[in-house]
Coordinates of C-alpha atoms in Angstrom, one line a residue:
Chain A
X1 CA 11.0 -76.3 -32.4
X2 CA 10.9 -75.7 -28.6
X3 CA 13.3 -72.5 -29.2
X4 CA 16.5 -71.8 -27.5
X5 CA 16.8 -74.5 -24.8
X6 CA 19.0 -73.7 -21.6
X7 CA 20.4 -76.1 -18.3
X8 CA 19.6 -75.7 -15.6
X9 CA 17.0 -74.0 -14.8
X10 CA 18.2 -73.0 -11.6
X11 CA 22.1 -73.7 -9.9
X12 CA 23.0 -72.9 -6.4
X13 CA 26.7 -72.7 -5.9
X14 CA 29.2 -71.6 -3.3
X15 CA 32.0 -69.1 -3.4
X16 CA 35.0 -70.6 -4.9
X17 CA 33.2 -73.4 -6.9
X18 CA 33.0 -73.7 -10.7
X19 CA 29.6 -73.9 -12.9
X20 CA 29.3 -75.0 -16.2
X21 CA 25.5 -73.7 -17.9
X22 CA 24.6 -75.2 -20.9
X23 CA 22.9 -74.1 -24.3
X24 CA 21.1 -75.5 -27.2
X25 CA 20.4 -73.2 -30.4
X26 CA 17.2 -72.9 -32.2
X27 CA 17.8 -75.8 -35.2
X28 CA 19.7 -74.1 -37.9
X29 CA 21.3 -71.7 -36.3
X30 CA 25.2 -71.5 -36.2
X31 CA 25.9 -68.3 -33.4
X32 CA 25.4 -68.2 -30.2
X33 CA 25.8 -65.3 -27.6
X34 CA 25.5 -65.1 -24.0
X35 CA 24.3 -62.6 -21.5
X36 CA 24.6 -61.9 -17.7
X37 CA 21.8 -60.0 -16.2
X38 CA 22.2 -58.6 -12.8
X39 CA 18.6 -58.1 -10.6
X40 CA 17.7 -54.7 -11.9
X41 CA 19.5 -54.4 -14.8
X42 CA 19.6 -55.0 -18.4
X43 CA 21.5 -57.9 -19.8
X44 CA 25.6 -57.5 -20.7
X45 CA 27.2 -59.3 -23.2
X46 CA 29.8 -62.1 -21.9
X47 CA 30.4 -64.1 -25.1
X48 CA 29.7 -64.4 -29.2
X49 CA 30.4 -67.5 -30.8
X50 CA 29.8 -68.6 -34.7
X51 CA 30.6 -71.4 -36.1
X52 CA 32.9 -73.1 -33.1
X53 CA 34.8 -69.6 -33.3
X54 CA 35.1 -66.4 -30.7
X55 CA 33.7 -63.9 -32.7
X56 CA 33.2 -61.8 -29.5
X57 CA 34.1 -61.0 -25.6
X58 CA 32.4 -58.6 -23.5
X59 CA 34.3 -56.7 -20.2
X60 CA 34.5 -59.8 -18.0
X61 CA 37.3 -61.8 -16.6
X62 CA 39.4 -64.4 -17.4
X63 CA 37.2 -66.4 -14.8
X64 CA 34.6 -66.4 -17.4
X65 CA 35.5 -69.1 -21.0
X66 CA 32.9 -70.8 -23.2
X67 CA 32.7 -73.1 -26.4
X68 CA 30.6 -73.9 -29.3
X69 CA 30.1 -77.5 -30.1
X70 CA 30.3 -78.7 -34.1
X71 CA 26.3 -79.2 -33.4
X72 CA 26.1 -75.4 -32.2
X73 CA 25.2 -76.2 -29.0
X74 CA 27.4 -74.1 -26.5
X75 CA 28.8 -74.1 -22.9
X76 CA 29.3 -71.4 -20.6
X77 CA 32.1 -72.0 -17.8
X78 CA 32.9 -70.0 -14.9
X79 CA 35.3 -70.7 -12.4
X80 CA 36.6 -69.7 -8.3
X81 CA 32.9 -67.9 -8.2
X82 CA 31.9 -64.9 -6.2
X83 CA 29.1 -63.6 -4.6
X84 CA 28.9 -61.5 -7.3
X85 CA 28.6 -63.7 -10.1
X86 CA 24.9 -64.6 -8.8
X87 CA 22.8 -63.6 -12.0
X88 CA 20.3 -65.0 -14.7
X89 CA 22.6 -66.3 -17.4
X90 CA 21.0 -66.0 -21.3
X91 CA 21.9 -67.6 -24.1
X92 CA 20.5 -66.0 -27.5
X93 CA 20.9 -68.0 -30.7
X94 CA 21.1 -66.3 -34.5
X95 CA 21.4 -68.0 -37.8
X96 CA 24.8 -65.9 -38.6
X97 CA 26.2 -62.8 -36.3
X98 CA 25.7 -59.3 -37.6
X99 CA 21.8 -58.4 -38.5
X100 CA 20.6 -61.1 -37.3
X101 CA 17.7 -61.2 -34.9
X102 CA 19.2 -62.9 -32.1
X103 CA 16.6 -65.6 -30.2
X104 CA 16.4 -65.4 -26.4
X105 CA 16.4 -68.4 -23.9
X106 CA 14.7 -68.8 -21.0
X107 CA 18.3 -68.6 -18.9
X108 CA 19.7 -70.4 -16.4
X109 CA 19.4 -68.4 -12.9
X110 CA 22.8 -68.8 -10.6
X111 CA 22.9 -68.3 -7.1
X112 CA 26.4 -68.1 -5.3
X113 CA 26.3 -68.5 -1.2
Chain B
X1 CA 32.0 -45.8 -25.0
X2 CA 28.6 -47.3 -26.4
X3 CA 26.2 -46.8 -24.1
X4 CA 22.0 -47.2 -24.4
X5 CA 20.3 -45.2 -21.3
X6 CA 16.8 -45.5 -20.2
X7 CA 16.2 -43.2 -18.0
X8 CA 13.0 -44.0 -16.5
X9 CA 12.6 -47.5 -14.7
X10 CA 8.6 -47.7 -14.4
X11 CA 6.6 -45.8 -16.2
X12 CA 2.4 -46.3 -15.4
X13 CA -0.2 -45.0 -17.5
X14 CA -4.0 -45.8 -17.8
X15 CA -5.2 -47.9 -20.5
X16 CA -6.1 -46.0 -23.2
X17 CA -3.0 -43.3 -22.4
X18 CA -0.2 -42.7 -25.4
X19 CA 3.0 -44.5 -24.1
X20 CA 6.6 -43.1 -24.7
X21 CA 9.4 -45.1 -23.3
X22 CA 12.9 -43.2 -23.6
X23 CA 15.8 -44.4 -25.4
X24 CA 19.2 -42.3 -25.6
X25 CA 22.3 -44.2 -27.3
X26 CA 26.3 -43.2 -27.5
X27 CA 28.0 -44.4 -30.4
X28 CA 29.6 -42.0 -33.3
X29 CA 28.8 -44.3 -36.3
X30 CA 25.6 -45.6 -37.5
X31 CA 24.3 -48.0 -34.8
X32 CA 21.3 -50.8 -35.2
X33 CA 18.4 -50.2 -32.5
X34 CA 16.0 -52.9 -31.1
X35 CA 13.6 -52.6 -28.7
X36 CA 13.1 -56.3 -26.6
X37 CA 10.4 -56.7 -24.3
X38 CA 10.0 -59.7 -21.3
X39 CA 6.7 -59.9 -20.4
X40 CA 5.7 -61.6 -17.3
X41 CA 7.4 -64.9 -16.6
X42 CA 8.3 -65.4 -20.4
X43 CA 11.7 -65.4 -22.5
X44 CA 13.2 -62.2 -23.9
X45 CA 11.9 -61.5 -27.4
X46 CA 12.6 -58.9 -30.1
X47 CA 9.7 -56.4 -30.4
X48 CA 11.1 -54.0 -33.3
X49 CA 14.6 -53.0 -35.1
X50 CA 14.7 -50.0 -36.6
X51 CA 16.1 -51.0 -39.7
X52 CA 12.6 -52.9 -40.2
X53 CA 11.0 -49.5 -39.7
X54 CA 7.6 -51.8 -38.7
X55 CA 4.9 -51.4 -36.5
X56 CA 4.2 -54.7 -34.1
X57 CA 1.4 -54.3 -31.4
X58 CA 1.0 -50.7 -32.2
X59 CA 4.1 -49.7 -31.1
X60 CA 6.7 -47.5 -33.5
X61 CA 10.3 -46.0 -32.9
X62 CA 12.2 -43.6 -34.7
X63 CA 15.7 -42.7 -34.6
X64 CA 16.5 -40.1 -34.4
X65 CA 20.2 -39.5 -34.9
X66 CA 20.4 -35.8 -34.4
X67 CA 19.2 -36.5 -30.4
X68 CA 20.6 -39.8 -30.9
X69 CA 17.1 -41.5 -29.7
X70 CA 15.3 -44.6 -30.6
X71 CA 11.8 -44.0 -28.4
X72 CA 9.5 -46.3 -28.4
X73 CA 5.8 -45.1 -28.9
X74 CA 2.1 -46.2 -28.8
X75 CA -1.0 -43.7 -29.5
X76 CA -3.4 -45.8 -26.9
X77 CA -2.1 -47.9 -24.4
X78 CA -3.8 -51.7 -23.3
X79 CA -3.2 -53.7 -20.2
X80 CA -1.0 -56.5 -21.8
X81 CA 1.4 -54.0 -22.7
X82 CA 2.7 -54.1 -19.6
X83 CA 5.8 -55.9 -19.3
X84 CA 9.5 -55.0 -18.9
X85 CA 10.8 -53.4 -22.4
X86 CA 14.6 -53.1 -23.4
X87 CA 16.3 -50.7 -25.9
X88 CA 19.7 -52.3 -27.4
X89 CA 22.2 -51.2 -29.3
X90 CA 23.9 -53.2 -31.9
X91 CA 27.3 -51.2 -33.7
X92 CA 26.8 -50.7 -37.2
X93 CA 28.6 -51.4 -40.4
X94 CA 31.8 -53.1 -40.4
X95 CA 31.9 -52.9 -36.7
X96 CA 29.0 -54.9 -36.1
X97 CA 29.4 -58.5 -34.9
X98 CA 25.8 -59.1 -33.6
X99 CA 27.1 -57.8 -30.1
X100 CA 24.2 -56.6 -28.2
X101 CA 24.9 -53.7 -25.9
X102 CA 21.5 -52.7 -23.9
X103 CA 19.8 -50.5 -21.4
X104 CA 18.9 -51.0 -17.6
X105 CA 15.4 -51.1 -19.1
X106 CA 11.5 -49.6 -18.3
X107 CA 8.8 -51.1 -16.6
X108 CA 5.8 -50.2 -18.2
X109 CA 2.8 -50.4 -16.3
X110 CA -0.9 -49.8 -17.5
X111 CA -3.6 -49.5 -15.6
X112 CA -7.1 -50.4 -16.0

């Protein structure tokens, strides 16, 4: 199993645009979470979801949606970007939610001009 | 509000130097701890949950939730120990839904 998978790699965008980043659980696993990590900081929780549900949303706006696919994998969307939104974008996969160790990707890394 | 706070960024040692990277955490009910560790150009990976009360690589952390810490300790320190290490926070109980809350993080660097 190659892990958590992730696309792109990288993404270069412009203010205003939208970005969809894309995610692919470890085999197995039915949650998926994702993460924004500013340069110098730790990563913030955008999104939970198990089993094609919400099961969770972090402090971010309405710019920011996802989905979970009925073969787990899951999409991040974000839309009218901003400079600010330039991060590394992780997706961690679990088998379930709570005490679970959750699995790391390598994340996608989003640059908006 | 949950917080986790690390309050040093870099911390450098010599090899062979005990290693104690600070955790503090906010939250009034019984909260999971991790510590996750990036080394150099690699993925994000779990290094130790408290609940597990293990030791991987030498490294051990108690909580303690008197001072509300979850430090992260080694007795001797070695040179591929360096890497960027992360203490999270995870709500316990009934509250928890997997949601990881975590700190800005600590370079550790060790030094030959």
């Amino acid at each position: 199993d190659a892990g958590v998978t992730q696309s792109p790699t990288h993404l270069i965008k412009t203010r205003g645009q939208h970005v969809t980043l894309r995610c692919s659980p470890i085999s197995g696993h039915k949650s998926v979470s994702w993460y924004q990590q500013v340069l110098g900081q730790g990563p913030q929780f955008i999104f939970q979801y198990y089993e094609k549900e919400e099961r969770g949303r972090g402090n971010f706006p309405d710019r920011f949606s996802a989905r979970q696919f009925p073969n787990y994998s899951s999409e991040l969307n974000v839309n009218a970007l901003l400079l600010g939104d330039s991060a590394l974008y992780l997706c961690a996969s679990s088998f379930a939610t709570a005490r679970n160790e959750q699995f790391f990707g390598p994340g996608t890394r989003l640059t908006v001009l | 509000a949950q917080r986790v706070t690390q309050p040093e960024k870099l911390l450098s040692v010599f090899k062979g130097a005990p290693v104690e990277l600070k955790c503090n955490y906010s939250y009034s009910g019984s909260p999971e701890l991790f510590w996750y560790v990036q080394y150099s150009r690699q993925r994000l990976q779990l290094l130790l949950r408290h609940i597990s009360r293990e030791s991987i690589k030498g490294f051990t952390a108690d909580l303690n939730k008197g001072e509300t810490s979850f430090h992260l300790k080694k007795p001797f320190a070695q040179e591929e120990d360096s890497a960027m290490y992360y203490c999270a926070f995870a709500g316990g109980g009934s509250s928890n839904t997997g949601k990881l809350i975590f700190g800005q993080g600590t370079t550790l660097q060790v030094k030959p």
